Amino acid sequence: MSLLVDLAVALLTVLVGAVAVYFAIRLLGRIAKTVVTVLVVIAVLLVLWFVFGDGVALSPFAPQTQWLKI
């Protein structure tokens, strides 16, 4: 049940972020596109680092679960 709640919150966060990005790009134009692109790239890199990295640097913030470990 907790996993479903986490997924729902993550999906809602992504949707709100996508709507905010859409309106920022429509209102601010080219500068907003550049800023949003940089932020998205940083966010994706952080997620990949968190999921596939060893987690040493993020260990104080990482959830203590074993289901991603192979």
Short mmCIF file of N, CA and C in Angstrom, two decimals:
data_model
loop_
_atom_site.label_atom_id
_atom_site.label_comp_id
_atom_site.label_asym_id
_atom_site.label_seq_id
_atom_site.Cartn_x
_atom_site.Cartn_y
_atom_site.Cartn_z
N MET A 1 0.83 -1.20 0.00
CA MET A 1 0.00 0.00 0.00
C MET A 1 0.87 1.26 0.00
N SER A 2 1.93 1.23 0.77
CA SER A 2 2.81 2.39 0.85
C SER A 2 3.46 2.68 -0.50
N LEU A 3 3.80 1.61 -1.24
CA LEU A 3 4.41 1.79 -2.56
C LEU A 3 3.43 2.47 -3.50
N LEU A 4 2.16 2.10 -3.43
CA LEU A 4 1.15 2.73 -4.28
C LEU A 4 0.98 4.21 -3.96
N VAL A 5 1.01 4.53 -2.68
CA VAL A 5 0.91 5.94 -2.27
C VAL A 5 2.13 6.71 -2.77
N ASP A 6 3.31 6.12 -2.63
CA ASP A 6 4.53 6.77 -3.12
C ASP A 6 4.46 7.01 -4.62
N LEU A 7 3.99 6.01 -5.36
CA LEU A 7 3.87 6.16 -6.81
C LEU A 7 2.84 7.22 -7.18
N ALA A 8 1.73 7.28 -6.45
CA ALA A 8 0.71 8.28 -6.73
C ALA A 8 1.24 9.69 -6.46
N VAL A 9 1.96 9.86 -5.37
CA VAL A 9 2.54 11.17 -5.05
C VAL A 9 3.58 11.56 -6.09
N ALA A 10 4.40 10.60 -6.52
CA ALA A 10 5.40 10.88 -7.55
C ALA A 10 4.74 11.28 -8.86
N LEU A 11 3.69 10.57 -9.24
CA LEU A 11 2.97 10.89 -10.48
C LEU A 11 2.34 12.27 -10.40
N LEU A 12 1.73 12.59 -9.29
CA LEU A 12 1.13 13.91 -9.11
C LEU A 12 2.19 15.01 -9.17
N THR A 13 3.33 14.76 -8.56
CA THR A 13 4.42 15.73 -8.59
C THR A 13 4.91 15.95 -10.01
N VAL A 14 5.06 14.87 -10.77
CA VAL A 14 5.50 14.99 -12.16
C VAL A 14 4.47 15.75 -12.99
N LEU A 15 3.19 15.48 -12.78
CA LEU A 15 2.15 16.18 -13.54
C LEU A 15 2.13 17.67 -13.22
N VAL A 16 2.23 18.02 -11.95
CA VAL A 16 2.26 19.44 -11.57
C VAL A 16 3.50 20.11 -12.14
N GLY A 17 4.63 19.42 -12.09
CA GLY A 17 5.85 19.96 -12.67
C GLY A 17 5.73 20.15 -14.17
N ALA A 18 5.11 19.19 -14.85
CA ALA A 18 4.94 19.30 -16.30
C ALA A 18 4.05 20.48 -16.67
N VAL A 19 2.99 20.69 -15.91
CA VAL A 19 2.11 21.84 -16.17
C VAL A 19 2.85 23.14 -15.91
N ALA A 20 3.63 23.19 -14.84
CA ALA A 20 4.41 24.40 -14.54
C ALA A 20 5.43 24.68 -15.64
N VAL A 21 6.09 23.65 -16.13
CA VAL A 21 7.05 23.82 -17.22
C VAL A 21 6.35 24.30 -18.48
N TYR A 22 5.21 23.74 -18.78
CA TYR A 22 4.45 24.14 -19.97
C TYR A 22 4.11 25.63 -19.91
N PHE A 23 3.58 26.08 -18.79
CA PHE A 23 3.22 27.50 -18.68
C PHE A 23 4.44 28.41 -18.66
N ALA A 24 5.53 27.95 -18.05
CA ALA A 24 6.75 28.76 -18.05
C ALA A 24 7.27 28.94 -19.47
N ILE A 25 7.25 27.87 -20.25
CA ILE A 25 7.73 27.96 -21.63
C ILE A 25 6.82 28.85 -22.45
N ARG A 26 5.53 28.74 -22.26
CA ARG A 26 4.60 29.58 -23.03
C ARG A 26 4.74 31.05 -22.66
N LEU A 27 4.97 31.34 -21.39
CA LEU A 27 5.01 32.73 -20.96
C LEU A 27 6.37 33.38 -21.17
N LEU A 28 7.45 32.63 -21.00
CA LEU A 28 8.77 33.24 -21.01
C LEU A 28 9.59 32.95 -22.26
N GLY A 29 9.18 31.99 -23.05
CA GLY A 29 9.85 31.75 -24.32
C GLY A 29 11.18 31.03 -24.23
N ARG A 30 12.13 31.51 -25.03
CA ARG A 30 13.40 30.80 -25.23
C ARG A 30 14.23 30.68 -23.95
N ILE A 31 14.26 31.70 -23.13
CA ILE A 31 15.05 31.64 -21.89
C ILE A 31 14.51 30.54 -20.98
N ALA A 32 13.19 30.46 -20.88
CA ALA A 32 12.59 29.43 -20.03
C ALA A 32 12.89 28.04 -20.57
N LYS A 33 12.89 27.89 -21.89
CA LYS A 33 13.20 26.57 -22.46
C LYS A 33 14.61 26.14 -22.07
N THR A 34 15.54 27.05 -22.13
CA THR A 34 16.92 26.73 -21.77
C THR A 34 17.03 26.37 -20.30
N VAL A 35 16.42 27.17 -19.44
CA VAL A 35 16.47 26.92 -18.00
C VAL A 35 15.80 25.60 -17.66
N VAL A 36 14.64 25.36 -18.24
CA VAL A 36 13.91 24.12 -17.97
C VAL A 36 14.71 22.91 -18.46
N THR A 37 15.32 23.03 -19.62
CA THR A 37 16.13 21.92 -20.14
C THR A 37 17.28 21.59 -19.19
N VAL A 38 17.96 22.61 -18.71
CA VAL A 38 19.06 22.39 -17.77
C VAL A 38 18.55 21.74 -16.48
N LEU A 39 17.44 22.22 -15.95
CA LEU A 39 16.89 21.64 -14.72
C LEU A 39 16.46 20.20 -14.91
N VAL A 40 15.86 19.90 -16.06
CA VAL A 40 15.42 18.52 -16.33
C VAL A 40 16.62 17.59 -16.45
N VAL A 41 17.66 18.04 -17.13
CA VAL A 41 18.86 17.22 -17.26
C VAL A 41 19.48 16.96 -15.89
N ILE A 42 19.56 17.98 -15.06
CA ILE A 42 20.10 17.80 -13.70
C ILE A 42 19.24 16.83 -12.90
N ALA A 43 17.92 16.97 -12.99
CA ALA A 43 17.02 16.09 -12.26
C ALA A 43 17.16 14.64 -12.72
N VAL A 44 17.25 14.43 -14.02
CA VAL A 44 17.40 13.07 -14.55
C VAL A 44 18.73 12.46 -14.10
N LEU A 45 19.78 13.25 -14.15
CA LEU A 45 21.08 12.75 -13.70
C LEU A 45 21.07 12.39 -12.22
N LEU A 46 20.40 13.21 -11.40
CA LEU A 46 20.31 12.91 -9.97
C LEU A 46 19.52 11.63 -9.72
N VAL A 47 18.43 11.44 -10.46
CA VAL A 47 17.63 10.22 -10.29
C VAL A 47 18.44 9.00 -10.71
N LEU A 48 19.14 9.09 -11.84
CA LEU A 48 19.96 7.97 -12.29
C LEU A 48 21.08 7.66 -11.29
N TRP A 49 21.68 8.71 -10.75
CA TRP A 49 22.73 8.53 -9.75
C TRP A 49 22.17 7.85 -8.50
N PHE A 50 20.99 8.29 -8.09
CA PHE A 50 20.37 7.73 -6.90
C PHE A 50 20.00 6.26 -7.11
N VAL A 51 19.45 5.94 -8.28
CA VAL A 51 18.97 4.57 -8.52
C VAL A 51 20.13 3.61 -8.80
N PHE A 52 21.08 4.04 -9.63
CA PHE A 52 22.12 3.11 -10.06
C PHE A 52 23.45 3.28 -9.34
N GLY A 53 23.61 4.36 -8.61
CA GLY A 53 24.87 4.56 -7.89
C GLY A 53 24.94 3.72 -6.63
N ASP A 54 26.09 3.77 -5.99
CA ASP A 54 26.24 2.99 -4.77
C ASP A 54 25.58 3.67 -3.58
N GLY A 55 25.22 4.93 -3.72
CA GLY A 55 24.46 5.62 -2.68
C GLY A 55 25.28 6.11 -1.51
N VAL A 56 26.60 6.08 -1.62
CA VAL A 56 27.43 6.51 -0.49
C VAL A 56 27.21 7.98 -0.18
N ALA A 57 27.21 8.81 -1.21
CA ALA A 57 27.04 10.25 -0.99
C ALA A 57 25.62 10.59 -0.57
N LEU A 58 24.66 9.78 -1.01
CA LEU A 58 23.26 10.06 -0.70
C LEU A 58 22.74 9.24 0.47
N SER A 59 23.60 8.48 1.13
CA SER A 59 23.12 7.57 2.16
C SER A 59 22.32 8.23 3.28
N PRO A 60 22.60 9.48 3.69
CA PRO A 60 21.73 10.07 4.71
C PRO A 60 20.32 10.33 4.22
N PHE A 61 20.14 10.44 2.90
CA PHE A 61 18.83 10.78 2.35
C PHE A 61 18.14 9.58 1.72
N ALA A 62 18.87 8.52 1.44
CA ALA A 62 18.32 7.38 0.72
C ALA A 62 17.40 6.56 1.61
N PRO A 63 16.30 6.06 1.04
CA PRO A 63 15.46 5.14 1.81
C PRO A 63 16.22 3.84 2.05
N GLN A 64 16.01 3.26 3.19
CA GLN A 64 16.73 2.05 3.56
C GLN A 64 15.97 0.81 3.09
N THR A 65 15.85 0.66 1.78
CA THR A 65 15.17 -0.50 1.21
C THR A 65 16.17 -1.34 0.45
N GLN A 66 15.85 -2.60 0.29
CA GLN A 66 16.74 -3.53 -0.41
C GLN A 66 16.15 -4.00 -1.73
N TRP A 67 14.98 -3.57 -2.12
CA TRP A 67 14.33 -4.13 -3.30
C TRP A 67 15.01 -3.72 -4.60
N LEU A 68 15.82 -2.65 -4.60
CA LEU A 68 16.53 -2.27 -5.82
C LEU A 68 17.89 -2.94 -5.92
N LYS A 69 18.36 -3.54 -4.85
CA LYS A 69 19.68 -4.17 -4.85
C LYS A 69 19.64 -5.47 -5.64
N ILE A 70 20.68 -5.68 -6.42
CA ILE A 70 20.76 -6.91 -7.21
C ILE A 70 21.91 -7.75 -6.68
#
